[in-house]
Amino acid sequence: MMTIPGEIVALLSGFPYAGAHEQAFPFLSVDAVGYPHSALLSRAELEPGADSATLLAVVASSRTRMNLQRSSTAALIAVDGFVCHHLKLEMVASVSAGEVLGCVFVPVEHKRDDIGIAMQPLSFHVTPDLAVRENWPRSALMFSRLQALLRKRDELR
């Protein structure tokens, strides 16, 4: 079983806070005709599972949700200094709740791209208004729900 590299776990763990400068993570799915579809997710929408073998995501975009429900595949890009991480993902479980889809992904491939050039990731400034507009408490509740789903699955094994 592949795990999510510690460098990526460190980038995704925890919630953003007001006033912080945060990375926006490109999240790619595939549309119905085979073209890439991109969304930008923050740490408020991504969380490594407790075992580092899973990645949890809360997806609000209707097109991204449809793509994931159809293909169960995605990719995540994360930048850390000189390294660009490319993580291919397979959705193994999901929970729908209103206008969001809670996803459990397992990594299927990781590429660590490092050519010795410092990179600046896509980023944004966190405002209190953003946390309200994106309903970050809803994401936190979904992460708890997904973690409980994973614990139950592990107990059944």
Coordinates of N, CA and C in Angstrom, one line a residue:
M1 N 0.8 -1.2 0.0 CA 0.0 0.0 0.0 C 0.9 1.2 0.0
M2 N 0.6 2.1 -0.9 CA 1.4 3.4 -1.0 C 0.9 4.4 0.0
T3 N 1.8 5.2 0.6 CA 1.4 6.2 1.5 C 1.7 7.6 0.9
I4 N 1.1 8.6 1.4 CA 1.3 9.9 1.0 C 2.7 10.4 1.6
P5 N 3.6 10.9 0.8 CA 4.9 11.3 1.3 C 4.7 12.4 2.4
G6 N 5.6 12.3 3.4 CA 5.6 13.2 4.5 C 5.6 14.7 4.2
E7 N 6.3 15.0 3.1 CA 6.4 16.4 2.6 C 5.0 16.9 2.3
I8 N 4.2 16.1 1.6 CA 2.9 16.5 1.2 C 2.0 16.5 2.5
V9 N 2.1 15.5 3.3 CA 1.3 15.5 4.6 C 1.5 16.8 5.3
A10 N 2.8 17.3 5.4 CA 3.1 18.5 6.2 C 2.4 19.7 5.5
L11 N 2.4 19.7 4.2 CA 1.8 20.9 3.5 C 0.2 20.9 3.6
L12 N -0.4 19.8 3.8 CA -1.8 19.7 3.8 C -2.5 19.6 5.2
S13 N -1.7 19.4 6.2 CA -2.2 19.2 7.5 C -2.7 20.5 8.2
G14 N -3.8 20.4 8.9 CA -4.3 21.6 9.6 C -5.2 22.5 8.8
F15 N -5.7 23.5 9.4 CA -6.6 24.4 8.8 C -6.0 25.8 8.6
P16 N -6.2 26.5 7.6 CA -5.7 27.9 7.4 C -6.3 28.8 8.5
Y17 N -5.7 29.9 8.7 CA -6.2 30.9 9.7 C -6.2 32.3 9.1
A18 N -7.1 33.1 9.5 CA -7.2 34.5 9.0 C -5.8 35.2 9.1
G19 N -5.5 35.9 8.0 CA -4.2 36.6 7.9 C -3.1 35.8 7.3
A20 N -3.2 34.5 7.2 CA -2.2 33.7 6.6 C -2.1 33.8 5.1
H21 N -0.9 33.5 4.6 CA -0.7 33.4 3.2 C -0.6 31.9 2.9
E22 N -1.6 31.3 2.1 CA -1.7 29.9 2.0 C -1.5 29.4 0.5
Q23 N -1.1 28.2 0.4 CA -1.0 27.6 -1.0 C -2.4 27.2 -1.4
A24 N -2.7 27.5 -2.7 CA -3.8 26.9 -3.4 C -3.4 25.7 -4.2
F25 N -3.9 24.6 -3.9 CA -3.5 23.3 -4.6 C -4.3 23.0 -5.8
P26 N -3.7 22.9 -7.0 CA -4.4 22.5 -8.2 C -4.9 21.1 -8.0
F27 N -6.1 20.8 -8.2 CA -6.8 19.5 -8.1 C -7.4 19.2 -9.4
L28 N -7.0 18.2 -10.1 CA -7.4 17.9 -11.4 C -8.3 16.6 -11.4
S29 N -9.4 16.7 -12.2 CA -10.2 15.6 -12.5 C -10.4 15.5 -14.0
V30 N -11.1 14.5 -14.5 CA -11.3 14.4 -15.9 C -12.8 14.5 -16.3
D31 N -13.1 15.4 -17.3 CA -14.5 15.6 -17.6 C -15.0 14.4 -18.5
A32 N -16.3 14.5 -18.8 CA -16.9 13.4 -19.5 C -16.4 13.1 -20.9
V33 N -15.7 14.0 -21.5 CA -15.1 13.8 -22.8 C -13.6 13.6 -22.8
G34 N -13.0 13.4 -21.5 CA -11.6 13.1 -21.4 C -10.6 14.2 -21.2
Y35 N -11.1 15.4 -21.1 CA -10.3 16.6 -20.9 C -10.0 16.8 -19.4
P36 N -8.8 17.4 -19.0 CA -8.6 17.7 -17.6 C -9.5 18.9 -17.2
H37 N -9.9 18.8 -16.0 CA -10.7 19.9 -15.4 C -10.0 20.2 -14.1
S38 N -9.7 21.5 -13.9 CA -9.0 21.9 -12.7 C -9.9 22.7 -11.7
A39 N -9.5 22.5 -10.4 CA -10.1 23.2 -9.3 C -9.0 23.6 -8.4
L40 N -9.1 24.6 -7.6 CA -8.1 25.0 -6.6 C -8.7 24.7 -5.3
L41 N -8.0 23.9 -4.5 CA -8.4 23.6 -3.1 C -7.4 24.1 -2.1
S42 N -7.9 24.4 -0.9 CA -7.0 24.8 0.1 C -6.9 23.7 1.2
R43 N -6.1 24.0 2.2 CA -6.0 23.0 3.3 C -7.3 22.9 4.0
A44 N -8.2 23.8 3.9 CA -9.6 23.7 4.5 C -10.4 22.6 3.8
E45 N -9.9 22.2 2.6 CA -10.7 21.2 1.8 C -9.9 19.9 1.6
L46 N -8.7 19.9 2.1 CA -7.8 18.7 2.0 C -7.3 18.3 3.4
E47 N -7.2 17.0 3.6 CA -6.7 16.6 4.9 C -6.1 15.2 4.8
P48 N -4.9 15.0 5.1 CA -4.3 13.6 5.1 C -5.1 12.8 6.1
G49 N -5.3 11.5 5.8 CA -5.9 10.6 6.7 C -5.0 10.3 7.8
A50 N -5.5 9.8 8.9 CA -4.7 9.5 10.1 C -3.5 8.5 9.8
D51 N -3.7 7.7 8.8 CA -2.6 6.7 8.5 C -1.7 7.1 7.4
S52 N -1.8 8.3 6.8 CA -1.0 8.8 5.7 C -1.2 7.9 4.5
A53 N -2.1 7.0 4.5 CA -2.4 6.1 3.3 C -3.6 6.6 2.6
T54 N -4.3 7.6 3.1 CA -5.5 8.2 2.5 C -5.4 9.7 2.5
L55 N -6.1 10.3 1.6 CA -6.2 11.7 1.5 C -7.7 12.0 1.5
L56 N -8.2 12.9 2.4 CA -9.6 13.3 2.4 C -9.8 14.6 1.7
A57 N -10.9 14.8 1.0 CA -11.1 16.0 0.3 C -12.6 16.3 0.4
V58 N -12.9 17.6 0.5 CA -14.3 18.1 0.5 C -14.4 19.0 -0.8
V59 N -15.2 18.5 -1.7 CA -15.3 19.2 -3.0 C -16.7 19.8 -3.1
A60 N -16.7 21.1 -3.4 CA -17.9 21.9 -3.6 C -18.3 22.1 -5.0
S61 N -17.4 22.1 -5.9 CA -17.6 22.4 -7.3 C -18.5 21.3 -7.9
S62 N -19.6 21.7 -8.5 CA -20.5 20.7 -9.1 C -19.8 19.9 -10.2
R63 N -19.1 20.5 -11.1 CA -18.4 19.8 -12.2 C -17.3 18.9 -11.6
T64 N -16.6 19.3 -10.7 CA -15.6 18.4 -10.1 C -16.2 17.2 -9.4
R65 N -17.3 17.4 -8.7 CA -18.1 16.4 -8.0 C -18.6 15.3 -9.1
M66 N -19.1 15.8 -10.2 CA -19.6 14.9 -11.2 C -18.5 14.1 -11.8
N67 N -17.3 14.8 -12.1 CA -16.2 14.1 -12.6 C -15.7 13.0 -11.7
L68 N -15.6 13.3 -10.4 CA -15.2 12.3 -9.4 C -16.1 11.1 -9.3
Q69 N -17.4 11.4 -9.3 CA -18.4 10.4 -9.2 C -18.4 9.5 -10.4
R70 N -18.0 10.0 -11.6 CA -18.0 9.2 -12.8 C -16.7 8.4 -12.9
S71 N -15.5 9.1 -12.7 CA -14.3 8.4 -13.0 C -13.5 7.9 -11.7
S72 N -13.8 8.5 -10.6 CA -13.1 8.1 -9.3 C -11.6 8.4 -9.4
T73 N -11.1 9.2 -10.3 CA -9.7 9.5 -10.4 C -9.5 11.0 -10.3
A74 N -8.3 11.4 -9.8 CA -7.9 12.8 -9.6 C -6.4 12.9 -9.5
A75 N -5.9 14.1 -9.5 CA -4.5 14.4 -9.3 C -4.4 15.7 -8.5
L76 N -3.4 15.7 -7.7 CA -3.1 16.9 -6.9 C -1.7 17.4 -7.1
I77 N -1.5 18.7 -7.2 CA -0.2 19.3 -7.3 C 0.1 20.1 -6.1
A78 N 1.3 19.9 -5.5 CA 1.7 20.6 -4.3 C 3.2 21.1 -4.5
V79 N 3.5 22.3 -4.2 CA 4.8 22.9 -4.3 C 5.4 23.1 -3.0
D80 N 6.6 22.6 -2.8 CA 7.4 22.8 -1.5 C 8.8 23.2 -1.8
G81 N 9.1 24.5 -1.9 CA 10.4 25.0 -2.1 C 10.9 24.7 -3.5
F82 N 11.8 23.8 -3.7 CA 12.4 23.4 -5.0 C 11.6 22.2 -5.6
V83 N 10.6 21.7 -4.9 CA 10.0 20.4 -5.3 C 8.5 20.7 -5.7
C84 N 8.2 20.1 -6.8 CA 6.7 20.0 -7.2 C 6.3 18.6 -7.1
H85 N 5.3 18.3 -6.3 CA 4.8 17.0 -6.1 C 3.6 16.8 -7.0
H86 N 3.6 15.7 -7.7 CA 2.4 15.3 -8.5 C 1.9 14.0 -7.9
L87 N 0.7 14.0 -7.4 CA 0.1 12.9 -6.7 C -1.2 12.4 -7.5
K88 N -1.1 11.2 -8.0 CA -2.3 10.6 -8.7 C -3.1 9.9 -7.6
L89 N -4.5 10.1 -7.7 CA -5.3 9.6 -6.7 C -6.5 8.7 -7.2
E90 N -6.9 7.8 -6.4 CA -8.1 7.0 -6.7 C -9.1 7.2 -5.6
M91 N -10.3 7.6 -5.9 CA -11.4 7.7 -4.9 C -11.9 6.3 -4.5
V92 N -11.8 6.0 -3.2 CA -12.2 4.6 -2.8 C -13.5 4.7 -1.9
A93 N -13.9 5.9 -1.5 CA -15.2 6.1 -0.8 C -15.6 7.5 -0.9
S94 N -16.9 7.7 -0.7 CA -17.4 9.1 -0.8 C -18.7 9.2 0.0
V95 N -19.0 10.5 0.4 CA -20.2 10.8 1.2 C -20.7 12.1 0.6
S96 N -22.0 12.1 0.2 CA -22.6 13.3 -0.3 C -23.3 14.0 0.9
A97 N -23.2 15.3 1.0 CA -23.9 16.0 2.0 C -24.2 17.4 1.4
G98 N -25.5 17.6 1.0 CA -25.9 18.8 0.5 C -25.1 19.1 -0.8
E99 N -24.4 20.3 -0.8 CA -23.7 20.7 -2.0 C -22.2 20.4 -2.0
V100 N -21.8 19.4 -1.2 CA -20.4 19.0 -1.1 C -20.3 17.4 -1.2
L101 N -19.2 17.0 -1.7 CA -18.9 15.6 -1.8 C -17.6 15.4 -0.9
G102 N -17.7 14.5 0.1 CA -16.6 14.2 0.9 C -16.0 12.9 0.3
C103 N -14.7 13.0 0.0 CA -14.0 11.9 -0.7 C -12.8 11.3 0.1
V104 N -12.7 10.0 0.0 CA -11.5 9.4 0.5 C -10.7 8.9 -0.7
F105 N -9.5 9.3 -0.8 CA -8.6 8.9 -1.9 C -7.4 8.1 -1.4
V106 N -6.9 7.2 -2.2 CA -5.7 6.5 -1.9 C -4.7 7.0 -3.0
P107 N -3.4 7.2 -2.7 CA -2.5 7.5 -3.7 C -2.1 6.3 -4.6
V108 N -2.0 6.5 -5.9 CA -1.7 5.4 -6.8 C -0.3 5.7 -7.4
E109 N 0.1 6.9 -7.4 CA 1.4 7.3 -8.0 C 1.9 8.6 -7.4
H110 N 3.2 8.8 -7.2 CA 3.7 10.0 -6.7 C 5.0 10.3 -7.6
K111 N 5.0 11.5 -8.1 CA 6.2 12.0 -8.8 C 6.8 13.2 -8.1
R112 N 8.0 13.1 -7.7 CA 8.7 14.2 -7.0 C 9.6 14.9 -8.0
D113 N 9.2 16.1 -8.5 CA 9.9 16.8 -9.5 C 10.8 17.9 -8.9
D114 N 12.1 17.7 -9.0 CA 13.0 18.7 -8.4 C 14.2 18.9 -9.4
I115 N 14.2 20.1 -10.0 CA 15.3 20.4 -10.9 C 16.2 21.5 -10.4
G116 N 16.0 21.8 -9.1 CA 16.9 22.7 -8.4 C 16.5 24.2 -8.6
I117 N 15.3 24.4 -8.9 CA 14.8 25.8 -9.1 C 13.7 26.1 -8.1
A118 N 13.9 27.2 -7.3 CA 12.9 27.5 -6.3 C 11.7 27.9 -7.0
M119 N 10.5 27.4 -6.5 CA 9.2 27.7 -7.1 C 8.3 28.4 -6.1
Q120 N 7.4 29.2 -6.6 CA 6.4 29.9 -5.8 C 5.1 29.2 -6.2
P121 N 4.4 28.6 -5.2 CA 3.1 28.0 -5.5 C 2.0 29.0 -5.7
L122 N 1.0 28.6 -6.3 CA -0.2 29.4 -6.4 C -0.6 29.7 -4.9
S123 N -1.0 30.9 -4.6 CA -1.3 31.2 -3.2 C -2.4 32.2 -3.1
F124 N -2.9 32.4 -1.9 CA -4.0 33.3 -1.6 C -3.8 33.8 -0.1
H125 N -4.4 34.9 0.1 CA -4.4 35.5 1.5 C -5.7 35.1 2.1
V126 N -5.7 34.5 3.3 CA -6.9 34.1 4.0 C -7.5 35.3 4.7
T127 N -8.8 35.4 4.5 CA -9.6 36.5 5.1 C -10.7 35.8 5.9
P128 N -11.2 36.4 7.0 CA -12.4 35.8 7.7 C -13.6 35.6 6.8
D129 N -13.8 36.5 5.8 CA -14.9 36.4 4.8 C -14.8 35.1 4.0
L130 N -13.5 34.7 3.6 CA -13.3 33.5 2.8 C -13.8 32.3 3.6
A131 N -13.4 32.2 4.8 CA -13.8 31.1 5.6 C -15.3 30.9 5.7
V132 N -16.0 32.0 5.8 CA -17.5 32.0 5.8 C -18.0 31.6 4.5
R133 N -17.5 32.3 3.4 CA -18.1 32.0 2.0 C -17.9 30.5 1.7
E134 N -16.7 30.0 2.0 CA -16.4 28.6 1.7 C -16.9 27.6 2.7
N135 N -17.5 28.1 3.8 CA -18.1 27.3 4.9 C -17.1 26.3 5.4
W136 N -16.0 26.8 5.9 CA -14.9 25.9 6.5 C -15.4 25.0 7.6
P137 N -16.3 25.4 8.5 CA -16.8 24.5 9.5 C -17.5 23.2 8.8
R138 N -18.1 23.4 7.7 CA -18.7 22.3 7.0 C -17.7 21.3 6.6
S139 N -16.5 21.8 6.1 CA -15.4 21.0 5.7 C -14.9 20.2 6.9
A140 N -14.7 20.9 8.1 CA -14.3 20.2 9.3 C -15.2 19.1 9.7
L141 N -16.5 19.3 9.6 CA -17.5 18.3 9.9 C -17.4 17.1 9.0
M142 N -17.2 17.4 7.7 CA -17.1 16.3 6.7 C -15.8 15.5 7.0
F143 N -14.7 16.2 7.3 CA -13.5 15.4 7.7 C -13.7 14.5 8.8
S144 N -14.4 14.9 9.8 CA -14.7 14.1 11.0 C -15.6 12.9 10.5
R145 N -16.5 13.1 9.7 CA -17.4 12.1 9.1 C -16.6 11.0 8.4
L146 N -15.7 11.5 7.5 CA -14.8 10.6 6.7 C -13.9 9.8 7.6
Q147 N -13.3 10.5 8.6 CA -12.4 9.8 9.5 C -13.2 8.6 10.3
A148 N -14.4 8.9 10.7 CA -15.2 7.9 11.3 C -15.5 6.7 10.3
L149 N -15.8 7.1 9.1 CA -16.0 6.0 8.1 C -14.7 5.2 7.9
L150 N -13.6 5.8 7.9 CA -12.3 5.0 7.8 C -12.1 4.1 9.0
R151 N -12.4 4.6 10.2 CA -12.2 3.8 11.5 C -13.1 2.6 11.4
K152 N -14.4 2.9 11.0 CA -15.4 1.7 10.9 C -14.9 0.7 9.9
R153 N -14.4 1.2 8.8 CA -13.8 0.3 7.8 C -12.7 -0.6 8.3
D154 N -11.8 0.1 9.1 CA -10.6 -0.6 9.6 C -11.1 -1.6 10.7
E155 N -12.1 -1.3 11.4 CA -12.6 -2.2 12.5 C -13.2 -3.5 11.8
L156 N -13.8 -3.4 10.6 CA -14.4 -4.5 9.9 C -13.4 -5.4 9.3
R157 N -12.2 -4.9 9.2 CA -11.1 -5.8 8.6 C -10.6 -6.8 9.5

